[in-house]
Coordinates of C-alpha atoms and ligand atoms in Angstrom, one line a residue:
M377 CA 66.4 119.9 31.7
R378 CA 63.5 117.5 31.7
R379 CA 60.7 118.2 29.3
K380 CA 57.3 118.4 30.9
L381 CA 55.0 115.6 30.0
L382 CA 51.1 115.4 30.1
L383 CA 49.8 112.0 29.4
G384 CA 46.1 111.2 29.3
N385 CA 44.7 107.7 30.2
W386 CA 41.4 107.1 28.8
K387 CA 41.0 103.7 30.7
M388 CA 37.9 101.9 29.2
N389 CA 36.2 105.0 27.9
K390 CA 35.4 106.1 24.3
T391 CA 34.1 104.1 21.4
P392 CA 36.0 104.3 18.2
S393 CA 33.6 107.0 17.0
Q394 CA 33.9 109.0 20.1
A395 CA 37.7 108.5 20.0
V396 CA 37.6 110.0 16.4
E397 CA 35.7 113.0 17.5
F398 CA 38.3 113.6 20.2
A399 CA 41.1 113.2 17.9
K400 CA 39.7 115.5 15.2
A401 CA 39.1 118.2 17.9
S402 CA 42.6 117.9 19.2
K403 CA 44.5 119.4 16.3
D404 CA 45.5 122.7 17.9
L405 CA 46.3 121.0 21.2
G406 CA 49.4 119.3 19.7
K407 CA 50.6 122.5 18.1
L408 CA 50.1 124.4 21.3
A409 CA 52.0 121.8 23.5
R410 CA 54.8 121.6 21.0
S411 CA 55.3 125.3 20.7
N412 CA 55.6 125.5 24.5
K413 CA 57.9 122.5 24.7
V414 CA 55.5 120.4 26.4
D415 CA 55.2 116.6 25.5
M416 CA 51.6 115.8 25.4
G417 CA 49.5 112.7 24.4
V418 CA 46.7 110.1 25.2
C419 CA 46.8 106.5 26.0
V420 CA 43.7 104.8 24.6
P421 CA 41.9 101.5 24.4
Y422 CA 43.4 99.1 21.9
I423 CA 40.4 99.5 19.6
D424 CA 40.8 103.2 19.4
L425 CA 44.5 103.1 18.5
V426 CA 44.3 102.7 14.8
P427 CA 41.6 105.5 14.3
V428 CA 43.1 107.9 16.7
K429 CA 46.6 107.6 15.4
K430 CA 45.4 107.9 11.8
I431 CA 44.1 111.4 12.6
I432 CA 46.6 112.6 15.3
K433 CA 49.6 111.3 13.5
K434 CA 52.6 112.8 15.4
S435 CA 50.7 115.7 16.7
L436 CA 50.3 114.2 20.0
I437 CA 51.8 111.0 21.5
V438 CA 49.4 108.0 21.1
G439 CA 49.9 105.3 23.6
A440 CA 48.4 102.0 24.5
E441 CA 47.3 101.2 28.0
N442 CA 48.8 97.7 28.3
C443 CA 50.5 95.2 26.2
H444 CA 51.8 91.5 26.4
Y445 CA 55.5 90.8 26.9
E446 CA 55.5 88.0 24.4
D447 CA 55.8 88.8 20.7
H448 CA 53.1 86.3 19.7
G449 CA 51.6 83.0 20.8
A450 CA 48.7 81.5 22.6
Y451 CA 47.5 84.3 24.8
T452 CA 44.0 84.7 24.1
G453 CA 42.7 88.3 24.3
E454 CA 46.2 89.9 24.5
V455 CA 48.0 92.4 22.2
S456 CA 51.6 92.1 21.5
I457 CA 54.3 94.8 21.1
P458 CA 54.9 94.0 17.5
M459 CA 51.1 94.6 16.7
L460 CA 51.4 97.9 18.4
K461 CA 54.6 98.8 16.6
E462 CA 53.2 97.9 13.2
I463 CA 50.4 100.8 13.7
G464 CA 53.0 103.2 14.9
I465 CA 52.4 103.1 18.6
D466 CA 55.6 103.5 20.7
W467 CA 54.4 104.5 24.2
C468 CA 52.6 102.1 26.6
I469 CA 51.2 102.3 30.0
I470 CA 52.4 99.4 32.4
G471 CA 51.2 98.4 35.8
H472 CA 48.4 100.9 36.3
S473 CA 46.9 100.2 39.7
E474 CA 43.6 99.2 38.1
R475 CA 45.4 96.5 36.2
R476 CA 47.3 95.5 39.4
Q477 CA 44.0 95.4 41.4
Y478 CA 41.6 93.8 38.7
D479 CA 44.0 91.6 36.5
G480 CA 46.5 90.4 38.9
E481 CA 49.3 92.5 37.3
T482 CA 52.4 92.1 39.5
S483 CA 55.5 94.2 39.6
E484 CA 57.4 91.0 38.1
K485 CA 55.0 90.8 35.3
C486 CA 55.4 94.6 34.7
N487 CA 59.2 94.1 34.6
K488 CA 58.8 91.6 31.6
K489 CA 56.8 94.1 29.8
I490 CA 59.1 96.9 30.5
L491 CA 62.1 94.9 29.3
A492 CA 60.2 93.9 26.1
L493 CA 59.1 97.4 25.3
L494 CA 62.6 98.7 25.8
K495 CA 63.9 95.9 23.5
N496 CA 61.6 97.3 20.9
G497 CA 62.6 100.9 21.3
M498 CA 59.2 101.8 23.0
V499 CA 58.7 104.0 26.0
P500 CA 57.1 102.2 29.1
V501 CA 55.3 104.3 31.5
Y502 CA 55.6 102.5 34.6
C503 CA 52.9 103.2 37.2
C504 CA 53.4 102.6 41.0
G505 CA 51.5 103.8 44.0
E506 CA 50.1 102.7 47.4
S507 CA 46.5 101.9 48.5
L508 CA 44.8 104.0 51.1
E509 CA 45.5 101.2 53.9
T510 CA 49.3 101.3 53.0
Y511 CA 49.3 105.1 53.1
E512 CA 47.5 105.2 56.4
E513 CA 50.0 102.8 57.9
G514 CA 52.8 105.1 56.8
K515 CA 54.3 102.4 54.6
T516 CA 54.1 104.3 51.3
K517 CA 57.9 104.4 50.7
E518 CA 58.7 100.9 51.4
F519 CA 55.9 99.7 49.2
V520 CA 56.8 102.1 46.3
K521 CA 60.5 101.3 46.7
E522 CA 59.7 97.4 46.2
Q523 CA 57.5 98.3 42.9
I524 CA 60.4 100.5 41.6
I525 CA 63.2 97.9 42.3
A526 CA 61.1 95.0 40.8
G527 CA 60.0 96.9 37.9
F528 CA 63.7 98.0 36.9
K529 CA 65.2 94.6 37.5
D530 CA 67.7 93.9 34.6
V531 CA 66.9 97.2 32.9
A532 CA 70.2 98.3 31.4
Y533 CA 71.9 101.4 32.5
E534 CA 71.5 102.9 29.0
D535 CA 67.7 102.1 28.9
A536 CA 66.8 103.2 32.4
A537 CA 66.1 106.9 31.7
K538 CA 64.0 106.0 28.7
V539 CA 61.3 104.7 31.3
V540 CA 58.7 107.2 32.3
I541 CA 57.6 106.6 36.1
A542 CA 54.1 107.5 37.2
Y543 CA 53.5 107.9 40.9
E544 CA 49.7 107.4 41.5
P545 CA 48.4 106.9 45.1
I546 CA 45.4 104.6 44.4
W547 CA 43.4 106.6 47.1
A548 CA 43.7 109.6 44.8
I549 CA 42.7 108.0 41.4
G550 CA 39.3 108.9 40.3
T551 CA 38.2 109.9 43.9
G552 CA 38.5 113.7 43.5
K553 CA 40.9 113.4 46.7
N554 CA 44.3 115.0 45.6
A555 CA 47.5 114.0 47.4
S556 CA 49.0 117.3 48.3
E557 CA 51.7 118.9 46.3
E558 CA 54.1 118.1 49.2
I559 CA 53.3 114.4 49.2
A560 CA 53.6 114.3 45.5
E561 CA 57.0 116.0 45.7
D562 CA 58.1 113.8 48.6
I563 CA 57.4 110.6 46.9
C564 CA 58.6 111.6 43.3
K565 CA 62.0 112.9 44.9
F566 CA 62.1 109.5 46.8
I567 CA 61.8 107.6 43.5
R568 CA 64.3 109.7 41.9
N569 CA 66.7 108.8 44.8
I570 CA 65.9 105.0 44.3
I571 CA 66.9 105.6 40.6
K572 CA 70.0 107.2 41.6
D573 CA 70.9 104.3 43.9
L574 CA 70.0 101.8 41.3
Y575 CA 72.0 103.6 38.5
D576 CA 73.6 106.9 39.1
R577 CA 72.9 110.7 39.4
K578 CA 73.0 111.1 35.7
V579 CA 70.2 108.7 35.1
A580 CA 68.2 110.0 38.1
N581 CA 68.4 113.4 36.8
K582 CA 67.2 112.5 33.2
I583 CA 64.2 110.2 34.2
R584 CA 60.9 111.7 34.0
I585 CA 58.5 111.0 37.0
L586 CA 54.9 112.0 36.6
Y587 CA 52.3 112.5 39.4
G588 CA 48.7 111.0 38.8
G589 CA 45.5 110.9 40.7
S590 CA 42.6 113.4 40.3
V591 CA 44.9 115.9 38.4
K592 CA 42.6 118.8 37.2
P593 CA 43.3 122.1 35.5
A594 CA 43.1 123.8 38.9
S595 CA 45.6 121.5 40.5
V596 CA 48.0 120.7 37.8
K597 CA 50.3 123.7 38.1
G598 CA 50.8 123.1 41.7
Y599 CA 52.2 119.8 41.0
L600 CA 54.3 120.6 38.2
S601 CA 55.9 123.5 40.0
Q602 CA 57.5 120.8 42.3
K603 CA 61.1 120.1 41.5
D604 CA 60.8 116.4 41.0
V605 CA 57.3 116.2 39.4
D606 CA 57.9 116.3 35.7
G607 CA 54.4 115.9 34.4
A608 CA 51.1 114.3 35.1
L609 CA 49.1 111.1 34.2
V610 CA 45.7 112.1 33.8
G611 CA 42.4 110.1 33.7
G612 CA 39.2 112.0 33.9
A613 CA 40.4 115.4 32.8
S614 CA 41.9 114.0 29.5
L615 CA 38.6 112.6 28.2
E616 CA 37.4 116.1 26.7
V617 CA 39.6 118.1 24.5
E618 CA 38.5 121.4 26.4
S619 CA 39.5 120.2 29.8
Y620 CA 42.7 118.6 28.5
K621 CA 43.5 121.9 26.8
E622 CA 42.8 123.7 30.0
L623 CA 45.2 121.5 31.8
L624 CA 48.0 122.4 29.2
T625 CA 47.2 126.2 29.3
S626 CA 47.3 126.3 33.1
I627 CA 50.8 125.2 33.1
L628 CA 52.1 127.6 30.5
Ligands
LIG1217 P1 42.2 110.3 37.4 O1 42.9 108.9 36.8 O2 42.8 111.5 36.9 O3 40.9 110.2 36.8 O4 42.2 110.2 38.8 C1 44.4 109.0 36.9 C2 45.0 107.6 36.4 O5 44.3 106.6 36.8 O6 45.9 107.5 35.7

């Protein structure tokens, strides 16, 4: 049985003081999620990690939005996995489409990060998803398949199910334009089958696959009631405690 997972992605939002406000107001959220056996958390800008983690502790998952694959070195402006570990962070989003689009993040680079995170006992949340153009050309599946195969290169059998996959069609991110529940299920199921082919049925049944892209309190239940959708990666609706809480209560 795969545990449901709601993960927020704040992107480049919230100064440390705004982040602290959220963290303080989120106490009940963690309790509510836990008592209903839902894993829930927020991935936040680097500068917000320490203050948020200090308040939230283990009540919610607190994750980073990116990391570097090297432990240390001459990489100006980057943050390493040991730095994250030292402040108690063990989740990290990898390969979000905005990073792929604006920062030249390739699946090959994502793969290095995934391997480095797994080596450090951390949870990579690997994002994949196609552009509107690819979607309209009907090439979603071959595109996503390539991203998954490249991302999982050299990931060991015993580590594979520790990765969380997030399917986020780019055309549905921040646009208010949802992919239908059927599309989400079709692609998440397709991804699970790729994992089955790469590993086996046991790994495929265990790995968690999220849907992301304009998920709101009104739409979350529809996605999560799909057989192969185990949760959601949520941008806009995770920015305020009230709407994030509504997201949780609508799936309970
Ligand atoms: P959105 O963002 O929910 O605001 O569409 C999702 C994401 O980019 O992870």
